[in-house]
Coordinates of C-alpha atoms in Angstrom, one line a residue:
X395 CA -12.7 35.2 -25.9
X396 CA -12.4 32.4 -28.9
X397 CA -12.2 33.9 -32.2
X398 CA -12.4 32.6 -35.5
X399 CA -12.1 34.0 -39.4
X400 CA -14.0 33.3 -42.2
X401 CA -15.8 34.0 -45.1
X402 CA -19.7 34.2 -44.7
X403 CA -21.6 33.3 -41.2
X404 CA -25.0 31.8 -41.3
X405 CA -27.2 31.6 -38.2
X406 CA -29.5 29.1 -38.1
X407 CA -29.6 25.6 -39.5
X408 CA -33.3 25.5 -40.8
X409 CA -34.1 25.1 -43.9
X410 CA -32.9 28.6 -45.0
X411 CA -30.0 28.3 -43.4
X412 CA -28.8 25.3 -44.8
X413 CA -30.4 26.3 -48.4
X414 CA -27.8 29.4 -48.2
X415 CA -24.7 27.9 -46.7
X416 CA -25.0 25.1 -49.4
X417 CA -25.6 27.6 -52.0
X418 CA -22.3 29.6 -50.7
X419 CA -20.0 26.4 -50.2
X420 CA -21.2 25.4 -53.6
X421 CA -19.6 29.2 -54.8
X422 CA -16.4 28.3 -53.4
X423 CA -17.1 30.6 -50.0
X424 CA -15.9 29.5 -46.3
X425 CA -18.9 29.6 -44.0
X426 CA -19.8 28.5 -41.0
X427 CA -22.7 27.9 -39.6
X428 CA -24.0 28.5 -36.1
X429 CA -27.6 26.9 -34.6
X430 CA -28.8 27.6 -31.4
X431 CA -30.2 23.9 -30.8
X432 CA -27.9 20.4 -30.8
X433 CA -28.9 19.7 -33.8
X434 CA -29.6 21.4 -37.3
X435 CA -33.4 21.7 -38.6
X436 CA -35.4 25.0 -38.1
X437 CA -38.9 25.9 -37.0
X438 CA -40.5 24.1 -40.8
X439 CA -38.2 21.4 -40.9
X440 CA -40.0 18.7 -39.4
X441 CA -42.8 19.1 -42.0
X442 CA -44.2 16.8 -44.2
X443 CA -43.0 19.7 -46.7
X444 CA -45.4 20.8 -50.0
X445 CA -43.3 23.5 -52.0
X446 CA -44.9 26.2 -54.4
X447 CA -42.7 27.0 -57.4
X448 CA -43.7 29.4 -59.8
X449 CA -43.1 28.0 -63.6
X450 CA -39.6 29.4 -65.6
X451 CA -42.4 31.1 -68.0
X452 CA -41.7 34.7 -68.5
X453 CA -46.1 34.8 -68.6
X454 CA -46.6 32.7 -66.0
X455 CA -44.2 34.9 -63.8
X456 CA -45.9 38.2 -64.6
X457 CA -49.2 36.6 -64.1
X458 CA -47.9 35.5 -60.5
X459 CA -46.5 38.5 -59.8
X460 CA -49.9 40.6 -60.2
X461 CA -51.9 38.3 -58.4
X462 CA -49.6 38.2 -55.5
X463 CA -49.9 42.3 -55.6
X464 CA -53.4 42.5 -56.3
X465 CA -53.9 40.1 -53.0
X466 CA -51.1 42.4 -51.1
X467 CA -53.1 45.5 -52.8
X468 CA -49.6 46.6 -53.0
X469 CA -48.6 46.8 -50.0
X470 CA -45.9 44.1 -49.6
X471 CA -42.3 44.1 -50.5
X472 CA -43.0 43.5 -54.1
X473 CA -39.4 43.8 -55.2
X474 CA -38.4 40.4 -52.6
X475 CA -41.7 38.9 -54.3
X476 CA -40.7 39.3 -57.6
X477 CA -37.1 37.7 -56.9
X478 CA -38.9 34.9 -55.1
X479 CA -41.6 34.7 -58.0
X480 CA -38.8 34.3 -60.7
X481 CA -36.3 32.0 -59.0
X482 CA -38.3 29.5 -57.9
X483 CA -38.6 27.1 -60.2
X484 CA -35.0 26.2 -58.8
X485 CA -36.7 24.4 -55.7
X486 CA -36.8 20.9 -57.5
X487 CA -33.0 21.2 -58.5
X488 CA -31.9 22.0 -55.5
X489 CA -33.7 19.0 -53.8
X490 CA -33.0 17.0 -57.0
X491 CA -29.3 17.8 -56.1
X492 CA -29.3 16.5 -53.0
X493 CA -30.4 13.1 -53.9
X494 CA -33.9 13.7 -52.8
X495 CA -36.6 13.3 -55.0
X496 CA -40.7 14.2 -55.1
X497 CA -43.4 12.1 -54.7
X498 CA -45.8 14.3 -56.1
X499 CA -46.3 17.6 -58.5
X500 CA -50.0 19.0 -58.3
X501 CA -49.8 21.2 -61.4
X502 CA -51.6 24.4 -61.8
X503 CA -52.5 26.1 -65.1
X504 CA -52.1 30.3 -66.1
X505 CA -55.9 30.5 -65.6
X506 CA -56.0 29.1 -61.8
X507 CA -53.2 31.3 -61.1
X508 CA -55.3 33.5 -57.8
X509 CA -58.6 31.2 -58.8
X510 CA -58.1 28.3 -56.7
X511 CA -57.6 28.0 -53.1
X512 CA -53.4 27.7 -52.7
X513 CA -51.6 24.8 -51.0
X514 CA -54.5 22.2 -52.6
X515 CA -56.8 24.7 -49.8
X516 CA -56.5 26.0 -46.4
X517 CA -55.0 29.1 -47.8
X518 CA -56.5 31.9 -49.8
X519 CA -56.7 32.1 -53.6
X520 CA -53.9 34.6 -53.8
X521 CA -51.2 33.2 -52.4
X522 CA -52.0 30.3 -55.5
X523 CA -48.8 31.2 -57.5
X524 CA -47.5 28.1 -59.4
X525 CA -47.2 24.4 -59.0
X526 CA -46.8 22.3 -55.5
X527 CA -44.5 19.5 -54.9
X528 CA -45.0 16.7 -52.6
X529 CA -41.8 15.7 -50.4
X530 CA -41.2 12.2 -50.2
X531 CA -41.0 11.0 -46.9
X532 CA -38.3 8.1 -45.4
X533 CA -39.4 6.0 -42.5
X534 CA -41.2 9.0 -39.8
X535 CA -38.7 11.3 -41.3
X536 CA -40.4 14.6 -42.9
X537 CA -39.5 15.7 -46.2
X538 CA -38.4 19.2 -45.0
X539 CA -36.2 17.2 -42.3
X540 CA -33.8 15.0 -45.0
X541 CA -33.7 18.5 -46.8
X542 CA -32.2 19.8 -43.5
X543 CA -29.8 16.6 -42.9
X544 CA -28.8 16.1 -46.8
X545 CA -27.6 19.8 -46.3
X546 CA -25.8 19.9 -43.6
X547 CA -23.9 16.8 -44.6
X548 CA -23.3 18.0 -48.0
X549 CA -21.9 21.6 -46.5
X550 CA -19.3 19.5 -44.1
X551 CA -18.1 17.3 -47.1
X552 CA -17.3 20.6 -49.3
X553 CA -15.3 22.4 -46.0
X554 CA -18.0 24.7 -44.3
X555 CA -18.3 23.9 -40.1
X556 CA -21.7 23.7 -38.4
X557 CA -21.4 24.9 -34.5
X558 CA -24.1 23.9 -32.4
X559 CA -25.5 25.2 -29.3
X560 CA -24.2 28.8 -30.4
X561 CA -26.8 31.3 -30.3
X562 CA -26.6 35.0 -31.7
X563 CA -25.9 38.1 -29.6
X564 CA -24.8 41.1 -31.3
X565 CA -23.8 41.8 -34.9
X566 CA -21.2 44.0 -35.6
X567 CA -20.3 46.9 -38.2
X568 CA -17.2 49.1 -39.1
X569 CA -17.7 52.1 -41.2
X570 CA -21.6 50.6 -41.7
X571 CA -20.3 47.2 -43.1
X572 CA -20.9 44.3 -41.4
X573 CA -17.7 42.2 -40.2
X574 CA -18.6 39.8 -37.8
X575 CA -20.9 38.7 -35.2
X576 CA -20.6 37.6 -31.5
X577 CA -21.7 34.5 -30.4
X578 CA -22.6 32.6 -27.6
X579 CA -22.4 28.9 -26.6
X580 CA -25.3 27.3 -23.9
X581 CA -22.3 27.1 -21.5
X582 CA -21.6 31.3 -21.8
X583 CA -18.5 30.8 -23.9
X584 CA -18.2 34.0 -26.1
X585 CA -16.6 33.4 -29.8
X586 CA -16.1 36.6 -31.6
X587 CA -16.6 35.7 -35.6
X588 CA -15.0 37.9 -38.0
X589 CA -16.2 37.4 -41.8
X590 CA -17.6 39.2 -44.9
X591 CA -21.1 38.7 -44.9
X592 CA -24.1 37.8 -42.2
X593 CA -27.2 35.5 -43.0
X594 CA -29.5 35.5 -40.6
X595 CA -31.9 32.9 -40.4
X596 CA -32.9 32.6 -37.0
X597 CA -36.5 31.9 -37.8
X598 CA -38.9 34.7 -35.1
X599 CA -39.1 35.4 -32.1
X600 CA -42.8 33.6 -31.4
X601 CA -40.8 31.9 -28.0
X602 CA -40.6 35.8 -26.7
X603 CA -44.2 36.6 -24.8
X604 CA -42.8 40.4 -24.6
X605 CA -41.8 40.6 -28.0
X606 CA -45.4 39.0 -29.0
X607 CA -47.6 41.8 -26.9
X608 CA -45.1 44.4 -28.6
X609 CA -45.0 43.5 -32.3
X610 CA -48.8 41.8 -32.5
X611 CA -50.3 43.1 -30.1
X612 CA -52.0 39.6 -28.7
X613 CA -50.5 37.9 -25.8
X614 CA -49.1 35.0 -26.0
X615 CA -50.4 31.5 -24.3
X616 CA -49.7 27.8 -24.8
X617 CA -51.2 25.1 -27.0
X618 CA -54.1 24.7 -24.2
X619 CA -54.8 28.2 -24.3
X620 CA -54.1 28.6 -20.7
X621 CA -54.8 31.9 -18.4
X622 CA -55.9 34.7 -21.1
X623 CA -53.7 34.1 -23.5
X624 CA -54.9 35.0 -27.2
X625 CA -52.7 33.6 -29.6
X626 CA -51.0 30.5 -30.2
X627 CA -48.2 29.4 -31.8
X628 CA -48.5 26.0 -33.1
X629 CA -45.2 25.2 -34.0
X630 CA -43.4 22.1 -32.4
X631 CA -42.0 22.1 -28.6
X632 CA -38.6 23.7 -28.1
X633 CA -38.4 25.8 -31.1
X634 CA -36.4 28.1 -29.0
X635 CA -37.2 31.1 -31.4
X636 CA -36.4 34.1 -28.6
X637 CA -36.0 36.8 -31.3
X638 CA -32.3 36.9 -31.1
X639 CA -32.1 37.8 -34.9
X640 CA -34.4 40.5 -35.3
X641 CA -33.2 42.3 -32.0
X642 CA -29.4 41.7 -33.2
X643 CA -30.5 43.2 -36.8
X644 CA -32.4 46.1 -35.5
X645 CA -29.3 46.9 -33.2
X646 CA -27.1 47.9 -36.2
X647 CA -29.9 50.2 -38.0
X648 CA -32.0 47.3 -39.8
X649 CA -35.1 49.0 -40.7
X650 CA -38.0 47.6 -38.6
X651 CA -41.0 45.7 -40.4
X652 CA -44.7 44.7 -39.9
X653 CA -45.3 41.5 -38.3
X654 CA -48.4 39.2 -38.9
X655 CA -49.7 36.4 -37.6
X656 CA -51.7 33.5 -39.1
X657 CA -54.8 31.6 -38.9
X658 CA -57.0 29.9 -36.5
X659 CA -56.9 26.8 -34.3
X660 CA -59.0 25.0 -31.8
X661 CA -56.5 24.7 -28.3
X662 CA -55.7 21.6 -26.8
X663 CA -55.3 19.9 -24.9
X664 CA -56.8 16.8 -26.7
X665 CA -56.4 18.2 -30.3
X666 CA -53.1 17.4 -31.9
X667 CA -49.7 15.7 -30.6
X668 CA -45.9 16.7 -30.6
X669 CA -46.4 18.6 -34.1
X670 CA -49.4 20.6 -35.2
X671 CA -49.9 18.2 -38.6
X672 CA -50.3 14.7 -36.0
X673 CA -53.8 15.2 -34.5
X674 CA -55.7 13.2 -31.8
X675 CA -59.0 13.1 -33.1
X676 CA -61.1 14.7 -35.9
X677 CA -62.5 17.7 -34.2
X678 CA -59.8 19.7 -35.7
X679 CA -61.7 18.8 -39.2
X680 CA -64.9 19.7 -37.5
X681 CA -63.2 23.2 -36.4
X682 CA -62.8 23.8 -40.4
X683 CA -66.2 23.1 -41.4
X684 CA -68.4 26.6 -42.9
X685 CA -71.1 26.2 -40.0
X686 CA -72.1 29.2 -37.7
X687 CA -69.6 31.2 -36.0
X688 CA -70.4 33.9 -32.9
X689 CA -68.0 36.1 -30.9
X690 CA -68.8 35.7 -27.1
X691 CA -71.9 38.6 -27.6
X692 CA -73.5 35.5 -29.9
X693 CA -72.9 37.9 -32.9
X694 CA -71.7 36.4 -36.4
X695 CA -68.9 38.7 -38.0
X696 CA -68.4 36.9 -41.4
X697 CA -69.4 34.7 -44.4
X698 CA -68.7 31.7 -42.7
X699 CA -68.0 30.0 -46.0
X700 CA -64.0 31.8 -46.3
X701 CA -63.1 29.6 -43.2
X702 CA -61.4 27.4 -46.3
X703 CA -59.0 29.9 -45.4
X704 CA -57.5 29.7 -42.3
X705 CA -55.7 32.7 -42.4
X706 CA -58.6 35.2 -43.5
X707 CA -60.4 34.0 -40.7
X708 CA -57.8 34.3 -38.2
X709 CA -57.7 37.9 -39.4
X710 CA -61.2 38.4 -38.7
X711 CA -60.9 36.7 -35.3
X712 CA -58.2 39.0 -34.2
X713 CA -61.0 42.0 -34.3
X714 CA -63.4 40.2 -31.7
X715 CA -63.9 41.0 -27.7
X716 CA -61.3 38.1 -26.6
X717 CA -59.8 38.0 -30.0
X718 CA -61.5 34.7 -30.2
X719 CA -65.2 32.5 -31.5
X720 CA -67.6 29.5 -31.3
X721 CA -68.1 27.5 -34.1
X722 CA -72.0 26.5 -33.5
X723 CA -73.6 23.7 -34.5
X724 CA -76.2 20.8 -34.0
X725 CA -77.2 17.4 -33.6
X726 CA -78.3 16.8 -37.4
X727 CA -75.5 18.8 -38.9
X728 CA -73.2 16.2 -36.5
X729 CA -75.3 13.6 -38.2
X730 CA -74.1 15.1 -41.5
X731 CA -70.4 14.8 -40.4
X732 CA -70.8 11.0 -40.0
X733 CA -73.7 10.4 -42.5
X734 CA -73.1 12.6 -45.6
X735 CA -69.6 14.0 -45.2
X736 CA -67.5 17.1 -44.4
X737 CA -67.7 20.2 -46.8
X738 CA -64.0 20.2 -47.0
X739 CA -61.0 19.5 -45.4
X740 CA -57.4 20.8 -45.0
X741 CA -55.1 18.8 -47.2
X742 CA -52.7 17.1 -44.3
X743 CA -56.0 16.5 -42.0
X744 CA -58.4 15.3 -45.4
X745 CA -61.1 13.5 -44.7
X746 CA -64.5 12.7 -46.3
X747 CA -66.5 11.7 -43.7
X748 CA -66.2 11.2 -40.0
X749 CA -66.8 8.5 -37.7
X750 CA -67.5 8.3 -33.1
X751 CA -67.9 12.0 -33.3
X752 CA -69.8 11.6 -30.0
X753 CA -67.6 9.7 -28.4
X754 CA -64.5 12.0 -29.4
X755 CA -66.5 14.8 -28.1
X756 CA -66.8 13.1 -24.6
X757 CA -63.3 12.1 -24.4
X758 CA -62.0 15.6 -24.9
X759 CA -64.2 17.0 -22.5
X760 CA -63.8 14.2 -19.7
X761 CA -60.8 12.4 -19.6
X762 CA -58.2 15.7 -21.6
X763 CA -60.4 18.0 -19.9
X764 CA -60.4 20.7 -23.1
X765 CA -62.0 24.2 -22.0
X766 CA -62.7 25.1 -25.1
X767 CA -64.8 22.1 -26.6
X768 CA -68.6 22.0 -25.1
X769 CA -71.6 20.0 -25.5
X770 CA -75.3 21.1 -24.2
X771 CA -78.7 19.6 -24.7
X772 CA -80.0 23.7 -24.6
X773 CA -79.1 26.6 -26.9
X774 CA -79.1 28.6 -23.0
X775 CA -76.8 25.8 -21.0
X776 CA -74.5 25.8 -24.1
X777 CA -73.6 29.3 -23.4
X778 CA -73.9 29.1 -19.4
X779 CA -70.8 26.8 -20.6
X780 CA -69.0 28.4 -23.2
X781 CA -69.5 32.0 -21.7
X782 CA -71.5 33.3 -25.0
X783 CA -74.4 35.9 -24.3
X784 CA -77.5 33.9 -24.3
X785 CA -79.6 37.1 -25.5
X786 CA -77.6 37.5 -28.3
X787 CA -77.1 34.2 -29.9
X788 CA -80.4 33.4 -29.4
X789 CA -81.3 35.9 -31.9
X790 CA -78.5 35.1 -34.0
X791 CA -79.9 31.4 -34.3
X792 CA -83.1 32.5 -34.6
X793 CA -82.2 34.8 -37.7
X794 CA -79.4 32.5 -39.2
X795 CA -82.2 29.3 -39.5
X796 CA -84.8 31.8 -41.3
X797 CA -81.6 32.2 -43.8
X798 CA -81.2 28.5 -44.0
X799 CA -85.0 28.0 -44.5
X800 CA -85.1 30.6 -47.0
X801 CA -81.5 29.8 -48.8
X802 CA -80.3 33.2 -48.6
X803 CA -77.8 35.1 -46.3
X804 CA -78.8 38.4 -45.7
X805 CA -76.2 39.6 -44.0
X806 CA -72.8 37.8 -45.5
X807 CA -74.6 36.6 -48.7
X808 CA -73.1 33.1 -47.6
X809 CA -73.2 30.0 -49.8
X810 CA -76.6 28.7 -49.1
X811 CA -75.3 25.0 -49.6
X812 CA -73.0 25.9 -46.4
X813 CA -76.8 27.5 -44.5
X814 CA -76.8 24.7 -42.5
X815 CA -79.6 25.5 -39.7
X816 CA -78.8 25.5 -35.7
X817 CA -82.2 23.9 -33.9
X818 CA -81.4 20.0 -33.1
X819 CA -80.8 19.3 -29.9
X820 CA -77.6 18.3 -29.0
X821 CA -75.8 21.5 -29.5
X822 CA -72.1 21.9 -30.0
X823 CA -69.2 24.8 -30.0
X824 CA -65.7 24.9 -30.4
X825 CA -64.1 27.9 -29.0
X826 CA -61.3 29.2 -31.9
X827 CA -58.3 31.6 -30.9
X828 CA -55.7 33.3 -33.4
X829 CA -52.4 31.1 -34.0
X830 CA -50.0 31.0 -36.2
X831 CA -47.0 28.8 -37.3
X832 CA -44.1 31.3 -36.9
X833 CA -43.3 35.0 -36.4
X834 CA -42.9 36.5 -40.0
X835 CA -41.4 39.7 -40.8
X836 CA -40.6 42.1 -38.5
X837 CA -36.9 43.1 -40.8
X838 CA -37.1 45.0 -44.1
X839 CA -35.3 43.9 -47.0
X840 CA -34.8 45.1 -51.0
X841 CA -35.4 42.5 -53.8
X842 CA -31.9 41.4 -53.2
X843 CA -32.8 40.0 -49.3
X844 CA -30.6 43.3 -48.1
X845 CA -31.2 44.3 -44.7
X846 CA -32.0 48.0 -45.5
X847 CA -32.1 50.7 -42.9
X848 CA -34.7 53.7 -42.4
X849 CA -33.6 55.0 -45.5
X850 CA -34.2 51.9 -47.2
X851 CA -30.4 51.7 -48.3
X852 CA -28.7 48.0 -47.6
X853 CA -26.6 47.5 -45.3
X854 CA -23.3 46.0 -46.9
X855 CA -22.4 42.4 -45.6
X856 CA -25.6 41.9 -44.1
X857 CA -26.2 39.1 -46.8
X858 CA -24.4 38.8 -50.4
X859 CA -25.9 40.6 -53.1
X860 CA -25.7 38.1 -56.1
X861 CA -26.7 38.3 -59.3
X862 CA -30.3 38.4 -59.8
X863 CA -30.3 35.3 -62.2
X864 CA -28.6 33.3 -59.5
X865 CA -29.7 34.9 -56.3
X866 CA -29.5 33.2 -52.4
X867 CA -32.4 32.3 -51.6
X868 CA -34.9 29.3 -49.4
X869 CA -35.4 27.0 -51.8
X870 CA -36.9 24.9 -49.6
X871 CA -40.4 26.9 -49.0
X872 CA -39.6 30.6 -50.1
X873 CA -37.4 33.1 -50.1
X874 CA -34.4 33.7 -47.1
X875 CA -35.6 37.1 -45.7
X876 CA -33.8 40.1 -44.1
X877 CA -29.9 39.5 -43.1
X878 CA -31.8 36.9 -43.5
X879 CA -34.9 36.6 -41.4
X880 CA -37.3 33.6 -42.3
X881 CA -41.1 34.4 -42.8
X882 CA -44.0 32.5 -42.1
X883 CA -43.7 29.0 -44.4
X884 CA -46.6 30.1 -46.5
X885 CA -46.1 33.5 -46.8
X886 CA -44.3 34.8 -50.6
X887 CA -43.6 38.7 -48.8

């Protein structure tokens, strides 16, 4: 068995990997990195990359905080948000410092702190904590990826190693302090590593069906949605993310946290390309759109209106038979698509109005051959194909048009300028399942990004404990998590 000696060991070369091996190297600290892929970049890093950064304003950081906790209703690691809430306004320095630069800043004042929908929208109003900057982009490169490769070359010039194809297998303690780690290469090699300290930024474990079903409760399937399957993940192909982190962590007494998943998304095949942010067509706009939405009993569940919010929606899908729903709609509100325009958009997919509709809709359905995209000139053969109750959303319709002649929702009290009535022949649905980007959580942590055990004490080496005015942390989208464990990209907690 290899061995080798150094300072602090990072796992993973994402963008929290990197963030803290740079961050150490720049301390004067040996480390040496170890990614499980050939090449460095994590589970985010081939984003187009928008950053939140909450403003160096003692006010502005308090008003942050309690609109983060308010959203949480407490119950969130408040200490880990606070440290993220109040460090990072050091984001655009530590991109700065690697010769990278912005092409945008979308500002946001103390009075749209939790008052506008976060991330420019697609993401609820109190996860709005600061400003966002825009990555700027080289060639097809992402943002988040020359973050990643300025990183790794800046940690090489200043000493530290990067060792590829190495994944993680067991962490180890002596007299509960962590020493080292064990590692092994895509050949079987073992290298035992000795050292101080242990990030862990392995990103989830959202590559692991069992460890899906056991933490979530949903079972895994793939992009198309295939067998019966209830949750995607819609990160890019070979994100190898098996879970080796949080199973290595948890072996040496890290306390066990929740795990959530994210939002909805309308399966392929036909819908998007290699990455979730390069779509085919525009029916992934259409899926966004506030129009009627049924379980499989033909039933509406919510104020179709929140939608804006991918994430509160995929909440509320997660509680349906099939933990999934049809977005409903008809032949004039199509005609609106084209005609007058969407109600909104997501920010990467933005688009005012749409063009072919008709056309895309016959091309998913007969040359990609998407199960989940239908087409009927009846509200009954539209459910023969989608497998919707006819019963039910026939009185569902029929109740939902009287709200839209009317102008009032009596059931959701939904935006009557979103009542858009379902009576036009042709008739449309788009079947939506939960997805979500990444694993996130599933380790417990103190304000410091300690691994802590049962008792909620940290476990000493599993990260450095700095100073809080200069902490470790991702300051790429948030915080390094755990020994470190990355959350989901959007997610401050």
């Amino acid at each position: 068995m290899d061995r080798i000696k150094t300072e602090a060991v990072v796992m993973g070369s994402g963008l929290a990997g990197l963030a803290a091996a740079l961050t150490l190297a720049e301390k004067g600290v040996k480390v040496d990195v170890f990614e499980k892929r050939p090449f460095q970049g994590g589970a985010v890093s081939n984003t187009p990359m928008i950053t939140l950064v909450t403003r160096n304003e003692k006010a502005y950081q308090d008003k942050a905080f309690q609109v983060h906790c308010e959203f949480t209703n407490y119950d969130s690691n408040m200490a880990l948000a606070r440290t993220w809430i109040n460090n990072s306004w050091r984001i655009p320095e530590f991109v700065y410092g690697l010769g990278l630069d912005f092409l945008d800043k979308v500002e946001t004042t103390y009075e749209e702190l939790g008052n506008i929908n976060a991330y420019t929208g697609g993401f609820p109003k109190g996860m709005n904590l600061g400003d966002y900057y825009l990555l700027k982009a080289r060639g097809q490169g992402h943002g988040a990826a020359l973050i990643c490769l300025k990183a790794a070359q800046k940690i090489k010039a200043m000493g530290g190693r990067i060792h590829f194809n190495y994944a993680l297998q067991s962490i180890k303690k002596d007299g509960g302090r962590v020493v080292g780690a064990t590692v092994i290469s895509k050949s079987g090699d073992i290298v035992d590593v000795d050292c101080k300290a242990i990030v862990v930024a392995t990103g989830g474990f959202q590559d692991n069906p069992g460890m899906v079903k056991e933490y979530t409760g949903l079972k895994l399937t793939d992009r198309n949605c295939s067998g019966d399957g209830n949750i995607i993940f819609n990160h890019f192909y070979n994100g190898q993310m098996d879970g080796e982190g949080h199973q290595a962590v948890w072996a040496v007494g890290g306390k066990k946290g929740p795990v959530g998943s994210g939002g909805r998304l309308l399966p392929g095949p036909g819908v998007v390309g290699y990455v979730p942010w390069v779509t085919r067509n525009q029916l992934f706009t259409v899926a966004e759109q506030p129009y009627l939405l049924v379980n499989r009993n033909g039933d509406r569940f919510m104020d179709e209106s929140v939608r804006v919010s991918s994430i509160s929606e995929g909440a509320a899908i997660r509680n349906q038979p099939g933990k999934y729903a049809y977005l409903i709609f008809d032949e004039e509100t199509l005609d609106h698509l084209e005609q007058i325009g969407t109600e909104y958009s997501y920010m990467i997919f933005k688009a005012d109005k749409l063009t072919n509709l008709r056309e895309q809709f016959k091309t998913i359905i007969e040359q990609d051959h998407n199960e989940h995209v239908f087409v009927a000139d009846s509200l009954n053969e539209l459910c023969g194909k989608a497998g919707i109750n006819e019963q039910g959303l026939t009185e569902t319709v029929k109740r939902y048009n009287r709200f839209s002649d009317e102008g009032y929702d009596e059931d959701f009290g939904k935006d009557p300028q979103y009542l858009y009535p379902v009576r036009k022949g042709r008739y449309y649905a788009l079947r939506l399942y939960t997805c979500a980007y990444h694993t996130f959580g599933g380790i417990s942590t103190n304000g410091k990004c300690e691994v802590v055990d049962d008792e909620l004490l940290p476990i000493k080496g599993s990260t450095f404990a700095p100073k809080p005015e200069n902490p470790i942390f991702h300051r790429g989208f948030k915080p390094i998590r755990e020994v470190y464990q990355i959350p989901h990209p959007y997610f401050v907690s």
